């Protein structure tokens, strides 16, 4: 595969001085590697891309598979000092969705807290998974403190992204997967990286300054679960009502509205998405939310 690493580096280093871009043919996991480096004291800004991961990791300890050329897999490693970390994975998902589907025409939506889904009426949930995000942080040795009121410590933040490019194998996955090539013929992993990396870096740097709140409305405009019946992992049911200014998911249950912020709580749509989605997309466009 041919990666435009030099062009990408020029675009990224203009936003984040000192950042390097590395493209490796194979590694266990780009997240694991950057966390290893952070524990060894290497906390320079970096974008690490791997053509293949032999031990890719997903959320909640699940494996994340991707064959060569079938997925774009990369991690940003950056020292960040936001006043509040909540909502970071939502900000990352929103940035990816905006880059991949600026007008919302491809039907790429956000599944709280950190997946990108695409409408697929023929699947059991009505959705297929296009991409996932895994964020991990390490407290570096000789830690520095921010200058804000809370004087939060800087953390080395590893933002891992896996985007399916070719149609993946669905075996053993709870949500049917989908590749970007199913939506856009012959798009390649390097082309997708060129599209998403710079806006994502800009998002991470903006998040450090302003947190999630300014992105709340834009997230809700692309929320796959908005106004859908959902089941929480503790078995309770409710209706999803978007996210609050901290990125917590609001669910109307029999007990009233709850703000769910724990990453350990999973939320599933109760039934296949209703076929009202084209109208929803129109509403979103009218609001100018995309
Ligand atoms: C999920 O869907 O649960 C999250 C998937 C995250 C996968 C990416 S691929 C690049 C980075 N390296 C990893 O091992 N995981 C993330």
PDB file of C-alpha atoms and ligand atoms in Angstrom:
ATOM      1  CA  UNK A   1       0.000   0.000   0.000  1.00  0.00           C
ATOM      2  CA  UNK A   2       1.231   3.512  -0.723  1.00  0.00           C
ATOM      3  CA  UNK A   3       0.761   5.965   2.136  1.00  0.00           C
ATOM      4  CA  UNK A   4       1.136   9.727   1.616  1.00  0.00           C
ATOM      5  CA  UNK A   5       3.002   9.990   4.922  1.00  0.00           C
ATOM      6  CA  UNK A   6       4.994  13.103   3.971  1.00  0.00           C
ATOM      7  CA  UNK A   7       1.921  15.105   2.884  1.00  0.00           C
ATOM      8  CA  UNK A   8       0.072  13.982   5.948  1.00  0.00           C
ATOM      9  CA  UNK A   9       2.955  14.901   8.225  1.00  0.00           C
ATOM     10  CA  UNK A  10       3.154  18.403   6.704  1.00  0.00           C
ATOM     11  CA  UNK A  11      -0.553  18.940   7.381  1.00  0.00           C
ATOM     12  CA  UNK A  12      -0.404  17.556  10.922  1.00  0.00           C
ATOM     13  CA  UNK A  13       2.815  19.136  12.126  1.00  0.00           C
ATOM     14  CA  UNK A  14       1.417  22.558  11.236  1.00  0.00           C
ATOM     15  CA  UNK A  15      -1.218  21.930  13.916  1.00  0.00           C
ATOM     16  CA  UNK A  16       0.904  20.036  16.426  1.00  0.00           C
ATOM     17  CA  UNK A  17       4.621  20.950  16.391  1.00  0.00           C
ATOM     18  CA  UNK A  18       6.917  17.970  16.896  1.00  0.00           C
ATOM     19  CA  UNK A  19       4.378  15.380  15.769  1.00  0.00           C
ATOM     20  CA  UNK A  20       5.752  12.454  13.776  1.00  0.00           C
ATOM     21  CA  UNK A  21       3.933  10.072  11.438  1.00  0.00           C
ATOM     22  CA  UNK A  22       4.885   6.384  11.402  1.00  0.00           C
ATOM     23  CA  UNK A  23       3.438   3.750   9.095  1.00  0.00           C
ATOM     24  CA  UNK A  24       4.265   0.136   9.985  1.00  0.00           C
ATOM     25  CA  UNK A  25       3.494  -2.942   7.890  1.00  0.00           C
ATOM     26  CA  UNK A  26       2.590  -4.936  11.016  1.00  0.00           C
ATOM     27  CA  UNK A  27       2.327  -4.557  14.782  1.00  0.00           C
ATOM     28  CA  UNK A  28       0.347  -6.200  17.572  1.00  0.00           C
ATOM     29  CA  UNK A  29      -1.786  -3.098  18.142  1.00  0.00           C
ATOM     30  CA  UNK A  30      -1.158   0.597  17.544  1.00  0.00           C
ATOM     31  CA  UNK A  31      -2.785   1.380  20.911  1.00  0.00           C
ATOM     32  CA  UNK A  32      -0.705  -1.214  22.756  1.00  0.00           C
ATOM     33  CA  UNK A  33       2.472   0.121  21.161  1.00  0.00           C
ATOM     34  CA  UNK A  34       1.805   3.755  22.109  1.00  0.00           C
ATOM     35  CA  UNK A  35       0.827   2.765  25.659  1.00  0.00           C
ATOM     36  CA  UNK A  36       4.067   0.730  25.897  1.00  0.00           C
ATOM     37  CA  UNK A  37       6.042   3.752  24.740  1.00  0.00           C
ATOM     38  CA  UNK A  38       4.250   6.038  27.204  1.00  0.00           C
ATOM     39  CA  UNK A  39       5.085   3.699  30.096  1.00  0.00           C
ATOM     40  CA  UNK A  40       8.713   3.821  28.942  1.00  0.00           C
ATOM     41  CA  UNK A  41       8.608   7.629  29.112  1.00  0.00           C
ATOM     42  CA  UNK A  42       8.059   8.339  25.385  1.00  0.00           C
ATOM     43  CA  UNK A  43       5.237  10.834  25.253  1.00  0.00           C
ATOM     44  CA  UNK A  44       5.985  12.769  22.069  1.00  0.00           C
ATOM     45  CA  UNK A  45       3.042  13.490  19.763  1.00  0.00           C
ATOM     46  CA  UNK A  46       2.708  10.776  17.128  1.00  0.00           C
ATOM     47  CA  UNK A  47       0.370   9.285  14.572  1.00  0.00           C
ATOM     48  CA  UNK A  48       1.020   5.553  14.321  1.00  0.00           C
ATOM     49  CA  UNK A  49      -0.588   3.698  11.423  1.00  0.00           C
ATOM     50  CA  UNK A  50      -0.440  -0.086  10.936  1.00  0.00           C
ATOM     51  CA  UNK A  51      -1.325  -1.971   7.769  1.00  0.00           C
ATOM     52  CA  UNK A  52      -1.999  -5.054   9.897  1.00  0.00           C
ATOM     53  CA  UNK A  53      -2.547  -5.554  13.595  1.00  0.00           C
ATOM     54  CA  UNK A  54      -1.928  -9.046  14.951  1.00  0.00           C
ATOM     55  CA  UNK A  55      -3.621  -8.340  18.296  1.00  0.00           C
ATOM     56  CA  UNK A  56      -5.937  -5.391  17.667  1.00  0.00           C
ATOM     57  CA  UNK A  57      -8.025  -4.485  20.706  1.00  0.00           C
ATOM     58  CA  UNK A  58     -11.566  -3.201  21.017  1.00  0.00           C
ATOM     59  CA  UNK A  59     -13.488  -1.843  23.987  1.00  0.00           C
ATOM     60  CA  UNK A  60     -14.254  -3.959  27.038  1.00  0.00           C
ATOM     61  CA  UNK A  61     -11.334  -6.300  26.316  1.00  0.00           C
ATOM     62  CA  UNK A  62     -12.746  -7.525  23.021  1.00  0.00           C
ATOM     63  CA  UNK A  63     -10.419  -8.314  20.092  1.00  0.00           C
ATOM     64  CA  UNK A  64     -10.539  -6.116  17.007  1.00  0.00           C
ATOM     65  CA  UNK A  65      -9.764  -7.870  13.719  1.00  0.00           C
ATOM     66  CA  UNK A  66      -8.655  -6.263  10.490  1.00  0.00           C
ATOM     67  CA  UNK A  67      -6.955  -7.897   7.508  1.00  0.00           C
ATOM     68  CA  UNK A  68      -4.428  -6.072   5.297  1.00  0.00           C
ATOM     69  CA  UNK A  69      -6.211  -3.508   3.177  1.00  0.00           C
ATOM     70  CA  UNK A  70      -9.534  -4.399   4.814  1.00  0.00           C
ATOM     71  CA  UNK A  71      -9.326  -1.789   7.549  1.00  0.00           C
ATOM     72  CA  UNK A  72      -7.663   1.490   8.368  1.00  0.00           C
ATOM     73  CA  UNK A  73      -6.071   1.175  11.801  1.00  0.00           C
ATOM     74  CA  UNK A  74      -4.226   3.990  13.524  1.00  0.00           C
ATOM     75  CA  UNK A  75      -3.669   5.705  16.853  1.00  0.00           C
ATOM     76  CA  UNK A  76      -2.823   9.256  17.755  1.00  0.00           C
ATOM     77  CA  UNK A  77      -0.679   9.688  20.871  1.00  0.00           C
ATOM     78  CA  UNK A  78      -0.764  13.166  22.428  1.00  0.00           C
ATOM     79  CA  UNK A  79      -0.189  14.775  25.804  1.00  0.00           C
ATOM     80  CA  UNK A  80      -3.464  16.505  26.651  1.00  0.00           C
ATOM     81  CA  UNK A  81      -4.648  18.548  29.623  1.00  0.00           C
ATOM     82  CA  UNK A  82      -8.387  19.161  29.244  1.00  0.00           C
ATOM     83  CA  UNK A  83     -10.295  20.497  32.248  1.00  0.00           C
ATOM     84  CA  UNK A  84     -12.712  17.570  31.843  1.00  0.00           C
ATOM     85  CA  UNK A  85     -12.171  14.345  29.886  1.00  0.00           C
ATOM     86  CA  UNK A  86     -15.829  13.416  29.615  1.00  0.00           C
ATOM     87  CA  UNK A  87     -17.153  13.166  26.076  1.00  0.00           C
ATOM     88  CA  UNK A  88     -13.773  12.689  24.400  1.00  0.00           C
ATOM     89  CA  UNK A  89     -14.737   9.494  22.560  1.00  0.00           C
ATOM     90  CA  UNK A  90     -17.931  11.177  21.363  1.00  0.00           C
ATOM     91  CA  UNK A  91     -15.902  14.100  20.021  1.00  0.00           C
ATOM     92  CA  UNK A  92     -13.639  11.652  18.168  1.00  0.00           C
ATOM     93  CA  UNK A  93     -16.613   9.785  16.676  1.00  0.00           C
ATOM     94  CA  UNK A  94     -18.225  13.033  15.583  1.00  0.00           C
ATOM     95  CA  UNK A  95     -15.032  14.184  13.890  1.00  0.00           C
ATOM     96  CA  UNK A  96     -14.770  10.890  11.967  1.00  0.00           C
ATOM     97  CA  UNK A  97     -18.426  10.960  10.941  1.00  0.00           C
ATOM     98  CA  UNK A  98     -18.147  14.544   9.717  1.00  0.00           C
ATOM     99  CA  UNK A  99     -15.025  13.718   7.683  1.00  0.00           C
ATOM    100  CA  UNK A 100     -16.420  10.534   6.161  1.00  0.00           C
ATOM    101  CA  UNK A 101     -19.943  11.801   5.544  1.00  0.00           C
ATOM    102  CA  UNK A 102     -19.996  15.620   5.577  1.00  0.00           C
ATOM    103  CA  UNK A 103     -23.601  15.949   4.388  1.00  0.00           C
ATOM    104  CA  UNK A 104     -24.941  12.870   6.145  1.00  0.00           C
ATOM    105  CA  UNK A 105     -25.938  11.327   2.812  1.00  0.00           C
ATOM    106  CA  UNK A 106     -24.117   8.049   3.396  1.00  0.00           C
ATOM    107  CA  UNK A 107     -26.164   7.478   6.534  1.00  0.00           C
ATOM    108  CA  UNK A 108     -23.142   7.287   8.862  1.00  0.00           C
ATOM    109  CA  UNK A 109     -24.345   7.856  12.406  1.00  0.00           C
ATOM    110  CA  UNK A 110     -22.888   7.806  15.914  1.00  0.00           C
ATOM    111  CA  UNK A 111     -23.619   5.001  18.317  1.00  0.00           C
ATOM    112  CA  UNK A 112     -22.929   6.146  21.899  1.00  0.00           C
ATOM    113  CA  UNK A 113     -20.299   6.033  23.236  1.00  0.00           C
ATOM    114  CA  UNK A 114     -17.831   5.351  20.449  1.00  0.00           C
ATOM    115  CA  UNK A 115     -18.937   3.485  17.333  1.00  0.00           C
ATOM    116  CA  UNK A 116     -19.848   4.629  13.858  1.00  0.00           C
ATOM    117  CA  UNK A 117     -22.887   2.838  12.497  1.00  0.00           C
ATOM    118  CA  UNK A 118     -24.610   2.827   9.130  1.00  0.00           C
ATOM    119  CA  UNK A 119     -28.286   2.155   8.509  1.00  0.00           C
ATOM    120  CA  UNK A 120     -28.808  -1.410   7.278  1.00  0.00           C
ATOM    121  CA  UNK A 121     -32.509  -2.271   7.478  1.00  0.00           C
ATOM    122  CA  UNK A 122     -31.890  -5.958   6.672  1.00  0.00           C
ATOM    123  CA  UNK A 123     -29.806  -6.575   9.841  1.00  0.00           C
ATOM    124  CA  UNK A 124     -31.325  -7.589  13.186  1.00  0.00           C
ATOM    125  CA  UNK A 125     -30.715  -4.187  14.800  1.00  0.00           C
ATOM    126  CA  UNK A 126     -31.233  -2.156  11.625  1.00  0.00           C
ATOM    127  CA  UNK A 127     -27.599  -1.013  11.771  1.00  0.00           C
ATOM    128  CA  UNK A 128     -24.116  -2.185  10.789  1.00  0.00           C
ATOM    129  CA  UNK A 129     -20.843  -1.135  12.418  1.00  0.00           C
ATOM    130  CA  UNK A 130     -18.411   0.829  10.263  1.00  0.00           C
ATOM    131  CA  UNK A 131     -15.804   1.917  12.800  1.00  0.00           C
ATOM    132  CA  UNK A 132     -14.800   1.764  16.446  1.00  0.00           C
ATOM    133  CA  UNK A 133     -12.734   3.916  18.782  1.00  0.00           C
ATOM    134  CA  UNK A 134     -10.567   2.856  21.719  1.00  0.00           C
ATOM    135  CA  UNK A 135      -9.175   5.615  23.953  1.00  0.00           C
ATOM    136  CA  UNK A 136      -6.627   4.918  26.659  1.00  0.00           C
ATOM    137  CA  UNK A 137      -4.570   7.278  28.792  1.00  0.00           C
ATOM    138  CA  UNK A 138      -1.359   7.012  30.770  1.00  0.00           C
ATOM    139  CA  UNK A 139      -0.062   9.329  33.460  1.00  0.00           C
ATOM    140  CA  UNK A 140       3.482  10.072  32.322  1.00  0.00           C
ATOM    141  CA  UNK A 141       6.428  10.079  34.698  1.00  0.00           C
ATOM    142  CA  UNK A 142       7.396  13.602  35.825  1.00  0.00           C
ATOM    143  CA  UNK A 143       3.815  14.624  35.188  1.00  0.00           C
ATOM    144  CA  UNK A 144       3.054  18.281  34.406  1.00  0.00           C
ATOM    145  CA  UNK A 145      -0.073  20.124  35.554  1.00  0.00           C
ATOM    146  CA  UNK A 146      -2.292  22.371  33.472  1.00  0.00           C
ATOM    147  CA  UNK A 147      -2.747  26.018  34.318  1.00  0.00           C
ATOM    148  CA  UNK A 148      -6.584  25.942  34.496  1.00  0.00           C
ATOM    149  CA  UNK A 149      -8.664  26.231  37.688  1.00  0.00           C
ATOM    150  CA  UNK A 150      -8.704  22.451  38.329  1.00  0.00           C
ATOM    151  CA  UNK A 151      -4.985  22.121  37.545  1.00  0.00           C
ATOM    152  CA  UNK A 152      -5.614  18.760  35.901  1.00  0.00           C
ATOM    153  CA  UNK A 153      -2.500  16.667  35.243  1.00  0.00           C
ATOM    154  CA  UNK A 154      -1.459  16.133  31.625  1.00  0.00           C
ATOM    155  CA  UNK A 155      -2.125  12.615  30.415  1.00  0.00           C
ATOM    156  CA  UNK A 156      -0.698  10.842  27.413  1.00  0.00           C
ATOM    157  CA  UNK A 157      -3.826  10.080  25.485  1.00  0.00           C
ATOM    158  CA  UNK A 158      -3.902   7.279  22.921  1.00  0.00           C
ATOM    159  CA  UNK A 159      -6.822   7.596  20.530  1.00  0.00           C
ATOM    160  CA  UNK A 160      -7.153   4.402  18.493  1.00  0.00           C
ATOM    161  CA  UNK A 161      -9.395   4.243  15.458  1.00  0.00           C
ATOM    162  CA  UNK A 162     -10.363   1.253  13.322  1.00  0.00           C
ATOM    163  CA  UNK A 163     -12.414   1.889  10.186  1.00  0.00           C
ATOM    164  CA  UNK A 164     -13.622  -1.033   8.072  1.00  0.00           C
ATOM    165  CA  UNK A 165     -12.676  -0.423   4.454  1.00  0.00           C
ATOM    166  CA  UNK A 166     -13.593  -3.663   2.646  1.00  0.00           C
ATOM    167  CA  UNK A 167     -16.647  -5.692   3.643  1.00  0.00           C
ATOM    168  CA  UNK A 168     -15.561  -7.482   6.825  1.00  0.00           C
ATOM    169  CA  UNK A 169     -16.417 -11.034   7.853  1.00  0.00           C
ATOM    170  CA  UNK A 170     -19.415 -10.888  10.181  1.00  0.00           C
ATOM    171  CA  UNK A 171     -18.714 -14.148  12.064  1.00  0.00           C
ATOM    172  CA  UNK A 172     -18.954 -13.887  15.850  1.00  0.00           C
ATOM    173  CA  UNK A 173     -19.795 -10.171  15.951  1.00  0.00           C
ATOM    174  CA  UNK A 174     -22.845  -8.909  17.835  1.00  0.00           C
ATOM    175  CA  UNK A 175     -23.411  -6.058  15.372  1.00  0.00           C
ATOM    176  CA  UNK A 176     -23.095  -6.794  11.639  1.00  0.00           C
ATOM    177  CA  UNK A 177     -20.043  -5.012  10.207  1.00  0.00           C
ATOM    178  CA  UNK A 178     -19.888  -2.943   7.022  1.00  0.00           C
ATOM    179  CA  UNK A 179     -16.972  -1.574   4.986  1.00  0.00           C
ATOM    180  CA  UNK A 180     -16.659   1.944   3.631  1.00  0.00           C
ATOM    181  CA  UNK A 181     -16.275   0.379   0.148  1.00  0.00           C
ATOM    182  CA  UNK A 182     -19.889  -0.770   0.505  1.00  0.00           C
ATOM    183  CA  UNK A 183     -20.782   2.937   0.517  1.00  0.00           C
ATOM    184  CA  UNK A 184     -18.048   4.382  -1.698  1.00  0.00           C
ATOM    185  CA  UNK A 185     -16.608   2.177  -4.451  1.00  0.00           C
ATOM    186  CA  UNK A 186     -12.874   1.486  -4.394  1.00  0.00           C
ATOM    187  CA  UNK A 187     -12.000   3.908  -1.589  1.00  0.00           C
ATOM    188  CA  UNK A 188      -8.673   2.912   0.027  1.00  0.00           C
ATOM    189  CA  UNK A 189      -7.280   3.024   3.544  1.00  0.00           C
ATOM    190  CA  UNK A 190      -4.621   5.675   2.677  1.00  0.00           C
ATOM    191  CA  UNK A 191      -7.285   7.910   1.076  1.00  0.00           C
ATOM    192  CA  UNK A 192      -9.466   7.589   4.161  1.00  0.00           C
ATOM    193  CA  UNK A 193      -6.541   8.399   6.452  1.00  0.00           C
ATOM    194  CA  UNK A 194      -5.883  11.569   4.442  1.00  0.00           C
ATOM    195  CA  UNK A 195      -9.497  12.539   4.907  1.00  0.00           C
ATOM    196  CA  UNK A 196      -9.876  11.903   8.638  1.00  0.00           C
ATOM    197  CA  UNK A 197      -6.487  12.473  10.295  1.00  0.00           C
ATOM    198  CA  UNK A 198      -6.142  16.262  10.115  1.00  0.00           C
ATOM    199  CA  UNK A 199      -9.708  17.075  11.256  1.00  0.00           C
ATOM    200  CA  UNK A 200      -9.315  14.522  14.040  1.00  0.00           C
ATOM    201  CA  UNK A 201      -6.126  16.142  15.304  1.00  0.00           C
ATOM    202  CA  UNK A 202      -7.884  19.528  15.185  1.00  0.00           C
ATOM    203  CA  UNK A 203     -10.766  18.024  17.184  1.00  0.00           C
ATOM    204  CA  UNK A 204      -8.438  16.649  19.859  1.00  0.00           C
ATOM    205  CA  UNK A 205      -6.680  19.994  20.250  1.00  0.00           C
ATOM    206  CA  UNK A 206      -9.993  21.881  20.382  1.00  0.00           C
ATOM    207  CA  UNK A 207     -11.366  19.377  22.920  1.00  0.00           C
ATOM    208  CA  UNK A 208      -8.434  20.138  25.184  1.00  0.00           C
ATOM    209  CA  UNK A 209      -9.485  23.806  25.211  1.00  0.00           C
ATOM    210  CA  UNK A 210     -13.264  23.635  25.216  1.00  0.00           C
ATOM    211  CA  UNK A 211     -14.330  20.073  26.115  1.00  0.00           C
ATOM    212  CA  UNK A 212     -17.403  18.336  24.722  1.00  0.00           C
ATOM    213  CA  UNK A 213     -20.144  20.922  25.368  1.00  0.00           C
ATOM    214  CA  UNK A 214     -19.791  22.841  22.053  1.00  0.00           C
ATOM    215  CA  UNK A 215     -20.228  19.534  20.179  1.00  0.00           C
ATOM    216  CA  UNK A 216     -23.373  18.367  21.980  1.00  0.00           C
ATOM    217  CA  UNK A 217     -25.890  19.519  19.338  1.00  0.00           C
ATOM    218  CA  UNK A 218     -23.830  18.238  16.429  1.00  0.00           C
ATOM    219  CA  UNK A 219     -23.525  14.855  18.141  1.00  0.00           C
ATOM    220  CA  UNK A 220     -27.253  14.668  18.722  1.00  0.00           C
ATOM    221  CA  UNK A 221     -27.933  15.526  15.065  1.00  0.00           C
ATOM    222  CA  UNK A 222     -26.037  12.363  14.069  1.00  0.00           C
ATOM    223  CA  UNK A 223     -27.055  10.155  17.001  1.00  0.00           C
ATOM    224  CA  UNK A 224     -28.098   6.716  15.691  1.00  0.00           C
ATOM    225  CA  UNK A 225     -30.138   6.002  18.807  1.00  0.00           C
ATOM    226  CA  UNK A 226     -31.959   9.316  19.145  1.00  0.00           C
ATOM    227  CA  UNK A 227     -35.598   8.729  20.117  1.00  0.00           C
ATOM    228  CA  UNK A 228     -35.162   4.972  19.653  1.00  0.00           C
ATOM    229  CA  UNK A 229     -36.169   2.372  22.231  1.00  0.00           C
ATOM    230  CA  UNK A 230     -33.020   0.974  23.858  1.00  0.00           C
ATOM    231  CA  UNK A 231     -32.069  -1.733  26.323  1.00  0.00           C
ATOM    232  CA  UNK A 232     -29.384  -1.045  28.926  1.00  0.00           C
ATOM    233  CA  UNK A 233     -26.951  -3.817  29.848  1.00  0.00           C
ATOM    234  CA  UNK A 234     -28.698  -4.202  33.225  1.00  0.00           C
ATOM    235  CA  UNK A 235     -31.847  -5.207  31.302  1.00  0.00           C
ATOM    236  CA  UNK A 236     -33.823  -1.994  31.811  1.00  0.00           C
ATOM    237  CA  UNK A 237     -35.512  -0.443  28.821  1.00  0.00           C
ATOM    238  CA  UNK A 238     -36.107   3.150  27.844  1.00  0.00           C
ATOM    239  CA  UNK A 239     -35.999   5.662  25.029  1.00  0.00           C
ATOM    240  CA  UNK A 240     -32.734   7.352  24.045  1.00  0.00           C
ATOM    241  CA  UNK A 241     -32.918  11.161  24.165  1.00  0.00           C
ATOM    242  CA  UNK A 242     -29.482  12.197  22.953  1.00  0.00           C
ATOM    243  CA  UNK A 243     -26.528  13.235  25.091  1.00  0.00           C
ATOM    244  CA  UNK A 244     -25.994  16.027  27.604  1.00  0.00           C
ATOM    245  CA  UNK A 245     -23.227  18.648  27.602  1.00  0.00           C
ATOM    246  CA  UNK A 246     -20.822  16.166  29.221  1.00  0.00           C
ATOM    247  CA  UNK A 247     -21.573  13.425  26.691  1.00  0.00           C
ATOM    248  CA  UNK A 248     -23.656  11.309  29.074  1.00  0.00           C
ATOM    249  CA  UNK A 249     -26.449   9.474  27.294  1.00  0.00           C
ATOM    250  CA  UNK A 250     -29.942  10.511  28.331  1.00  0.00           C
ATOM    251  CA  UNK A 251     -32.422   7.658  28.588  1.00  0.00           C
ATOM    252  CA  UNK A 252     -36.047   7.996  29.571  1.00  0.00           C
ATOM    253  CA  UNK A 253     -36.878   5.010  31.745  1.00  0.00           C
ATOM    254  CA  UNK A 254     -39.838   4.163  33.979  1.00  0.00           C
ATOM    255  CA  UNK A 255     -37.882   5.764  36.822  1.00  0.00           C
ATOM    256  CA  UNK A 256     -37.493   9.029  34.860  1.00  0.00           C
ATOM    257  CA  UNK A 257     -34.676  10.440  32.755  1.00  0.00           C
ATOM    258  CA  UNK A 258     -31.242   9.041  33.539  1.00  0.00           C
ATOM    259  CA  UNK A 259     -27.855  10.328  32.411  1.00  0.00           C
ATOM    260  CA  UNK A 260     -25.682   7.332  31.664  1.00  0.00           C
ATOM    261  CA  UNK A 261     -21.999   8.094  31.677  1.00  0.00           C
ATOM    262  CA  UNK A 262     -20.387   4.772  32.504  1.00  0.00           C
ATOM    263  CA  UNK A 263     -18.512   3.300  29.579  1.00  0.00           C
ATOM    264  CA  UNK A 264     -19.326  -0.097  31.077  1.00  0.00           C
ATOM    265  CA  UNK A 265     -23.036   0.318  30.399  1.00  0.00           C
ATOM    266  CA  UNK A 266     -23.861  -0.878  26.915  1.00  0.00           C
ATOM    267  CA  UNK A 267     -26.902   0.320  25.075  1.00  0.00           C
ATOM    268  CA  UNK A 268     -28.596  -1.633  22.304  1.00  0.00           C
ATOM    269  CA  UNK A 269     -31.444  -0.597  20.053  1.00  0.00           C
ATOM    270  CA  UNK A 270     -34.514  -2.580  21.001  1.00  0.00           C
ATOM    271  CA  UNK A 271     -35.810  -3.251  17.508  1.00  0.00           C
ATOM    272  CA  UNK A 272     -34.771  -2.607  13.902  1.00  0.00           C
ATOM    273  CA  UNK A 273     -34.562   1.121  13.186  1.00  0.00           C
ATOM    274  CA  UNK A 274     -37.752   2.470  11.696  1.00  0.00           C
ATOM    275  CA  UNK A 275     -37.708   3.333   7.987  1.00  0.00           C
ATOM    276  CA  UNK A 276     -38.162   7.054   8.756  1.00  0.00           C
ATOM    277  CA  UNK A 277     -34.483   7.793   8.361  1.00  0.00           C
ATOM    278  CA  UNK A 278     -34.534   9.769   5.075  1.00  0.00           C
ATOM    279  CA  UNK A 279     -36.898  12.296   6.742  1.00  0.00           C
ATOM    280  CA  UNK A 280     -34.620  12.394   9.747  1.00  0.00           C
ATOM    281  CA  UNK A 281     -31.673  13.190   7.451  1.00  0.00           C
ATOM    282  CA  UNK A 282     -33.680  16.045   5.913  1.00  0.00           C
ATOM    283  CA  UNK A 283     -34.447  17.473   9.324  1.00  0.00           C
ATOM    284  CA  UNK A 284     -30.799  17.294  10.230  1.00  0.00           C
ATOM    285  CA  UNK A 285     -29.809  19.131   7.061  1.00  0.00           C
ATOM    286  CA  UNK A 286     -32.409  21.828   7.652  1.00  0.00           C
ATOM    287  CA  UNK A 287     -31.051  22.403  11.114  1.00  0.00           C
ATOM    288  CA  UNK A 288     -27.627  22.899   9.573  1.00  0.00           C
ATOM    289  CA  UNK A 289     -26.292  20.464  12.104  1.00  0.00           C
ATOM    290  CA  UNK A 290     -24.083  18.661   9.588  1.00  0.00           C
TER     291      UNK A 290
HETATM  292  C1  LIG B   1     -14.218  -1.130  19.364  1.00  0.00           C
HETATM  293  O1  LIG B   1     -14.932  -1.200  18.360  1.00  0.00           O
HETATM  294  O2  LIG B   1     -14.491  -1.739  20.411  1.00  0.00           O
HETATM  295  C2  LIG B   1     -12.978  -0.291  19.303  1.00  0.00           C
HETATM  296  C3  LIG B   1     -12.084  -0.706  18.156  1.00  0.00           C
HETATM  297  C4  LIG B   1     -10.798   0.084  18.109  1.00  0.00           C
HETATM  298  C5  LIG B   1      -9.851  -0.498  17.105  1.00  0.00           C
HETATM  299  C6  LIG B   1      -8.647   0.375  16.903  1.00  0.00           C
HETATM  300  S1  LIG B   1      -7.682  -0.180  15.539  1.00  0.00           S
HETATM  301  C7  LIG B   1      -6.401   0.908  15.991  1.00  0.00           C
HETATM  302  C8  LIG B   1      -6.300   0.857  17.501  1.00  0.00           C
HETATM  303  N1  LIG B   1      -5.472  -0.257  17.906  1.00  0.00           N
HETATM  304  C9  LIG B   1      -6.159  -1.179  18.565  1.00  0.00           C
HETATM  305  O3  LIG B   1      -5.698  -2.245  19.010  1.00  0.00           O
HETATM  306  N2  LIG B   1      -7.440  -0.801  18.695  1.00  0.00           N
HETATM  307  C10 LIG B   1      -7.674   0.476  18.060  1.00  0.00           C
END
